[in-house]
Short mmCIF file of C-alpha atoms and ligand atoms in Angstrom, two decimals:
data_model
loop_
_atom_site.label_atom_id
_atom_site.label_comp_id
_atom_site.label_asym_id
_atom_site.label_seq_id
_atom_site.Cartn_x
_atom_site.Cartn_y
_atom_site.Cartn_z
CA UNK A 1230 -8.37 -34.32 46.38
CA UNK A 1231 -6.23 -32.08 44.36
CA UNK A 1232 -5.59 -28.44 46.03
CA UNK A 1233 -5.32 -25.10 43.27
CA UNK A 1234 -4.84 -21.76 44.59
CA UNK A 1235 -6.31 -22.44 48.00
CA UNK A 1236 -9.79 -23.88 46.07
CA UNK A 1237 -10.62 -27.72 46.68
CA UNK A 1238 -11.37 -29.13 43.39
CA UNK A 1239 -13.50 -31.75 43.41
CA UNK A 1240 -13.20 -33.80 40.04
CA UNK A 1241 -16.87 -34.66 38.29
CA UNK A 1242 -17.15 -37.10 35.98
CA UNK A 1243 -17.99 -34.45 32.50
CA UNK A 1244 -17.90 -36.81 28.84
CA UNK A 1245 -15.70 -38.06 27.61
CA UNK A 1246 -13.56 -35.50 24.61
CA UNK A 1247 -14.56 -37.93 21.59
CA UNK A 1248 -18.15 -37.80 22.35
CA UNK A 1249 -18.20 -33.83 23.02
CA UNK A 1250 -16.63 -33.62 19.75
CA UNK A 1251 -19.57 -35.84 18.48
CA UNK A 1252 -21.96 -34.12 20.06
CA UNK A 1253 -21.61 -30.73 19.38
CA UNK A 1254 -23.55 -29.24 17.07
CA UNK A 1255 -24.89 -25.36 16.55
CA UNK A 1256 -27.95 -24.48 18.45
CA UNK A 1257 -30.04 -22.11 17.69
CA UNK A 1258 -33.06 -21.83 19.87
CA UNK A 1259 -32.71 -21.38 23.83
CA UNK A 1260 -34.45 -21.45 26.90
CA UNK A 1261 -34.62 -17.52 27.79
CA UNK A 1262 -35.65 -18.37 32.10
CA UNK A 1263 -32.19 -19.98 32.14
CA UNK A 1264 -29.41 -18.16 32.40
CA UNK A 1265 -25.78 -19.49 31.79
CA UNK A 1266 -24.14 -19.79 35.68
CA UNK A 1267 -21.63 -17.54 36.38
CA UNK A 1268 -19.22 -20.57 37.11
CA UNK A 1269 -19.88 -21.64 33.14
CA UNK A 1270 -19.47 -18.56 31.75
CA UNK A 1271 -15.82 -17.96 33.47
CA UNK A 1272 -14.73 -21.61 31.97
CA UNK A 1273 -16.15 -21.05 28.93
CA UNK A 1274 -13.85 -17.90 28.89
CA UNK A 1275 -11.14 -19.44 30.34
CA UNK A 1276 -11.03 -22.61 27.88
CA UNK A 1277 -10.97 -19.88 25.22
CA UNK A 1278 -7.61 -18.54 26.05
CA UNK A 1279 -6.26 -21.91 25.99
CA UNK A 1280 -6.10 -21.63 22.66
CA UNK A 1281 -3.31 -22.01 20.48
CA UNK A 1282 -1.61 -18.96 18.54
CA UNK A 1283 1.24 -17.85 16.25
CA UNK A 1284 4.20 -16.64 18.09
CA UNK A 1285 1.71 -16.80 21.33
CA UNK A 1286 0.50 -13.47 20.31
CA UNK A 1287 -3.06 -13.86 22.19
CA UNK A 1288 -4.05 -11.46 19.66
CA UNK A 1289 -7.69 -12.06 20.74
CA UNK A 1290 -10.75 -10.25 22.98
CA UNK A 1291 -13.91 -11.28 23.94
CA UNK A 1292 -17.08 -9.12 24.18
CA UNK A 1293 -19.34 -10.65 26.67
CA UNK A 1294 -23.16 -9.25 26.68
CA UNK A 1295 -25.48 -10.96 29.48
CA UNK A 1296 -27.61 -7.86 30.48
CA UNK A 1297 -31.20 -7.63 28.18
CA UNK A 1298 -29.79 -4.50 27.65
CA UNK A 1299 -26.82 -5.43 26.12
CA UNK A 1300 -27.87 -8.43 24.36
CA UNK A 1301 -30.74 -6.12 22.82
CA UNK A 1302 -28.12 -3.49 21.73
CA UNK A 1303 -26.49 -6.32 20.03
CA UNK A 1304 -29.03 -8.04 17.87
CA UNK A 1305 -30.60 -4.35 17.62
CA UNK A 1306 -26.95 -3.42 15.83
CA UNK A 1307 -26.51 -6.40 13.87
CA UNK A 1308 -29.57 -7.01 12.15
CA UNK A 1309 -32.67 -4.63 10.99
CA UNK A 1310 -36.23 -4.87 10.33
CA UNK A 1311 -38.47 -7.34 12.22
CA UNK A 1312 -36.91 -10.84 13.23
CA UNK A 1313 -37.36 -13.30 10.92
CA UNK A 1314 -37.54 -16.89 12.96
CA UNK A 1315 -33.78 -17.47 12.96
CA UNK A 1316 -33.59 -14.14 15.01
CA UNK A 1317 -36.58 -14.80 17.08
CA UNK A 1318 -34.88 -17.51 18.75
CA UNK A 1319 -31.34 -16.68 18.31
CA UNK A 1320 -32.39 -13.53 20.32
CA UNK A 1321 -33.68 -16.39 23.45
CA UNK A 1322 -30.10 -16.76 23.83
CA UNK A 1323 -28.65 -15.49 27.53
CA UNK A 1324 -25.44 -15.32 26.93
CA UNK A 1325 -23.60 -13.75 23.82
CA UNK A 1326 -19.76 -13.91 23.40
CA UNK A 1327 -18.10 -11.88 20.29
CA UNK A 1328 -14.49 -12.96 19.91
CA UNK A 1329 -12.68 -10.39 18.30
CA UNK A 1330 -8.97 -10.55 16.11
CA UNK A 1331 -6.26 -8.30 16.66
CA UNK A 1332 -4.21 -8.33 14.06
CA UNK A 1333 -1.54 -5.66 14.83
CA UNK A 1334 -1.09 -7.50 17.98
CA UNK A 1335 0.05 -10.38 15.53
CA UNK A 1336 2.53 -7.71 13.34
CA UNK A 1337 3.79 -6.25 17.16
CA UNK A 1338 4.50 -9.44 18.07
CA UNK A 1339 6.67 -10.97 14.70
CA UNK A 1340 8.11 -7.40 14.61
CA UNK A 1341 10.08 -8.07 17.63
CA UNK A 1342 13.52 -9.62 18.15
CA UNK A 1343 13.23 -12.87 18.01
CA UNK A 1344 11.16 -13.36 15.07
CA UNK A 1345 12.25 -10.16 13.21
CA UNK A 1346 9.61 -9.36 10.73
CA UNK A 1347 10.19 -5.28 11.68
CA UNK A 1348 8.71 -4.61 8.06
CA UNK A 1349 5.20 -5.75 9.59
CA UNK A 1350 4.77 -6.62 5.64
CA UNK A 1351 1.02 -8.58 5.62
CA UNK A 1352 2.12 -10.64 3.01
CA UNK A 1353 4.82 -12.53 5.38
CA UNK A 1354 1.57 -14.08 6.85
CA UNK A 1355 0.30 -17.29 4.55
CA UNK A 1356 -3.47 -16.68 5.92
CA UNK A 1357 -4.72 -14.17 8.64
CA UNK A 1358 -3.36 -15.99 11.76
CA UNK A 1359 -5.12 -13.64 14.37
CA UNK A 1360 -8.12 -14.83 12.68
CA UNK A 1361 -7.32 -18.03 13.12
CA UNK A 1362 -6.53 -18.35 16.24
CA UNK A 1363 -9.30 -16.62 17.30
CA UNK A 1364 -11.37 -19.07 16.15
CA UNK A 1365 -9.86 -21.50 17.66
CA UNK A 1366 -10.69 -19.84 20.59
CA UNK A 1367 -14.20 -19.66 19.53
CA UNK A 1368 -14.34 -23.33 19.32
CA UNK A 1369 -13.00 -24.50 22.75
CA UNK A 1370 -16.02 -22.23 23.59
CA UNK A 1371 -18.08 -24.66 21.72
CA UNK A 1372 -16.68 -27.34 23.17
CA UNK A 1373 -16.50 -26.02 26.22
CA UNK A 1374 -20.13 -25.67 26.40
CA UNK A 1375 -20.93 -28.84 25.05
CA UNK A 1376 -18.97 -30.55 27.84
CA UNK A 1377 -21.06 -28.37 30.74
CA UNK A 1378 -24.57 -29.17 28.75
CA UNK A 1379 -24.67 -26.03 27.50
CA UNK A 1380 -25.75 -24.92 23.77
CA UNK A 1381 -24.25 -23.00 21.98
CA UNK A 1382 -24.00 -21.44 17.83
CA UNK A 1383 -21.13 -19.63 15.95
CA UNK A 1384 -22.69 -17.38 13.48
CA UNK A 1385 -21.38 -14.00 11.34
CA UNK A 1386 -22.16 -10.53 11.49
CA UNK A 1387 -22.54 -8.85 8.42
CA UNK A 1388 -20.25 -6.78 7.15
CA UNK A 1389 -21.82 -3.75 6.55
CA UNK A 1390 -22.88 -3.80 10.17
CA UNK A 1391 -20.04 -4.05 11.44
CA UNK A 1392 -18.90 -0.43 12.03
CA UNK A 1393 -22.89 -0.04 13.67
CA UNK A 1394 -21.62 -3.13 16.21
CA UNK A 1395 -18.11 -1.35 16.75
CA UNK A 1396 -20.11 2.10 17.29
CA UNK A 1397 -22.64 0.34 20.22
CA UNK A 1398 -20.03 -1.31 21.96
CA UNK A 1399 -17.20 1.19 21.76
CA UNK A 1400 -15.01 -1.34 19.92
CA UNK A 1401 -11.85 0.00 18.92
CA UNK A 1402 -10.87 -0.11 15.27
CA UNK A 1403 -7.96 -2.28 15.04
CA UNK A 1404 -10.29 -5.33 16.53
CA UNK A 1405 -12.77 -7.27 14.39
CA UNK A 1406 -15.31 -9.58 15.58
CA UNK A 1407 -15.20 -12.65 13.69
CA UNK A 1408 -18.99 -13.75 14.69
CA UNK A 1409 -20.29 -14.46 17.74
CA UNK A 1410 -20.82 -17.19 20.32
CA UNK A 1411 -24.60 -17.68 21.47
CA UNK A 1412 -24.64 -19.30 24.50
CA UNK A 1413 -27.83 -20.84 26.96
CA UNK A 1414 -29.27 -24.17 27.86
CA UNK A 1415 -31.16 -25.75 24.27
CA UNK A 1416 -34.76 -24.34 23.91
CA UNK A 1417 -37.64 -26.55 22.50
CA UNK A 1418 -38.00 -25.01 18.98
CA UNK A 1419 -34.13 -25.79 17.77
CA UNK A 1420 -33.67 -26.06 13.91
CA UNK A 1421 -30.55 -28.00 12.74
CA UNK A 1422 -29.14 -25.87 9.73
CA UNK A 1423 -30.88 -27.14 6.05
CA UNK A 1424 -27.40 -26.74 5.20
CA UNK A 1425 -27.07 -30.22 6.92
CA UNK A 1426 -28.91 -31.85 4.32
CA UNK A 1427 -25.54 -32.03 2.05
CA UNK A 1428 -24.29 -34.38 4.10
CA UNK A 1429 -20.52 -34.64 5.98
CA UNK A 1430 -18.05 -35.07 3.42
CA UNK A 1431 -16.08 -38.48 4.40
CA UNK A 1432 -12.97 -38.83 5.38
CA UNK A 1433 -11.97 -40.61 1.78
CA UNK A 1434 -13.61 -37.49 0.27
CA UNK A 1435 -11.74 -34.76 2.06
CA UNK A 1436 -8.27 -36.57 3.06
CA UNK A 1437 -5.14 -37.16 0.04
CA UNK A 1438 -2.49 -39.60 1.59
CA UNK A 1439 1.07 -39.71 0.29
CA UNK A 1440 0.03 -36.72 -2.17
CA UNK A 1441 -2.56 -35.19 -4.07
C1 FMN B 2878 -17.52 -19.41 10.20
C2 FMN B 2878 -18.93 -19.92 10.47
C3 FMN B 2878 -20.00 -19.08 10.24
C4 FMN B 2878 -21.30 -19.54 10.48
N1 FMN B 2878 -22.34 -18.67 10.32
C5 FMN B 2878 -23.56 -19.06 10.68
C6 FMN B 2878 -24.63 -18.13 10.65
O1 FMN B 2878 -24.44 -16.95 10.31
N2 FMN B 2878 -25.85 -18.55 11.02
C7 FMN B 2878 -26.07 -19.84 11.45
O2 FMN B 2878 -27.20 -20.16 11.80
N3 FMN B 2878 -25.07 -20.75 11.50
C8 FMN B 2878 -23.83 -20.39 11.12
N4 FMN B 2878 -22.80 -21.29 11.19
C9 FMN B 2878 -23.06 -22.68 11.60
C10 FMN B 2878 -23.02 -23.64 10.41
O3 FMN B 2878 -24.22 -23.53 9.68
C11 FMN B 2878 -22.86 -25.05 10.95
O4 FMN B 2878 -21.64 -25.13 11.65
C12 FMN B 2878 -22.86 -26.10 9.84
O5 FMN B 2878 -24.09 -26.12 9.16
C13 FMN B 2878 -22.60 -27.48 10.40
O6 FMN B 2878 -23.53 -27.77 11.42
P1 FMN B 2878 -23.07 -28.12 12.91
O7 FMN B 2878 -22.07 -27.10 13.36
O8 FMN B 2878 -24.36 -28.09 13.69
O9 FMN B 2878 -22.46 -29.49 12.87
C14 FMN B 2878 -21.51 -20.87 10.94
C15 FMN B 2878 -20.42 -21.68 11.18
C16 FMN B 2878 -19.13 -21.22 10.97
C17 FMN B 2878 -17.98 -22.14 11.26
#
């Protein structure tokens, strides 16, 4: 049995990768009496900086409300007047995650020697990379939680609330949440997106081969 840091870990059996990939789907209702475990939480964490980025940067942080408090402070900064049904059970959800981008960590970073980009000149960058990779990051926690039969949703934050969600937390300016990971075991009441109804576009449909 393989030894890490003094910890005997003991292998289980999860699903195999192709089938979490074609399993996972947003959630968006959850069973409030069930809390994420501890355990869960830290891998869905530590899957998420696993993730790939530019230059390694890591230009990423995660905001991670459990307490009703917290949680309330959250969906109490993000949306206003009474919850409509999507909020009523998004707000079920135990566990919220907010990955945030940070992009100067991203101009630091391709400032320095060996990449040399001292002029920190945004238009250098072909599309927002620290967004990017941050949602990468935000989808090994999907994954992730598929893998530990968890459920989970990415969704967005508005815009214009997004200086009320900086003020609650004490976010500093230069990071931006991207959206936010809901996380808990599936509740009863789930409703798949209508946005489903238009149908996967097909490989043939999405893929050009050779060229354009
Ligand atoms: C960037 C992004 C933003 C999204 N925003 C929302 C959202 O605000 N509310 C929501 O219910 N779902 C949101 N979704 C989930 C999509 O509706 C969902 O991924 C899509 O309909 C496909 O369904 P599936 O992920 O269950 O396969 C978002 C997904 C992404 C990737």
């Amino acid at each position: 049995m393989p030894v890490h840091g003094g910890r005997v870990r003991v292998w289980t059996a999860r699903m195999e990768f192709a089938e979490v990939v074609r399993r996972r789907h947003m959630v968006r209702d959850y069973d409030p009496d069930r809390p994420v475990p501890a355990e869960l939480r830290e891998r869905l964490l530590e899957h998420a900086i696993r993730a790939p980025s530019a230059g390694f940067s890591q230009g990423w942080a995660f905001l991670v409300l459990e307490e009703p408090d917290d949680r309330a402070r959250f969906w109490a900064a993000t949306s206003d007047g009474p919850p409509d049904a999507w909020l009523s059970r998004m707000r079920r959800a135990p566990l919220l995650i907010v990955p945030l981008s940070h992009k100067a960590a991203y101009l630091e970073r391709y400032a320095e020697a060996d990449k040399g980009w001292t002029d920190r000149d945004e238009t250098r960058w072909p599309v927002p990379y620290w967004d990017i990779d941050t949602g990468m990051a935000a989808l090994l926690m999907l994954l992730t939680a598929v893998d530990e039969g968890l459920a989970a949703c990415f969704f967005g934050i508005p815009p214009e609330r997004i200086p009320g969600f900086r003020e609650a937390f004490g976010v500093p300016g230069p990071y931006t949440p991207i959206g936010c990971v809901s996380v808990g075991y599936a509740g009863t009441e789930d409703k798949r997106s209508p946005s489903l109804a238009r149908g996967r576009r097909g490989v043939d449909e999405v893929v050009h081969r050779g060229r354009w």
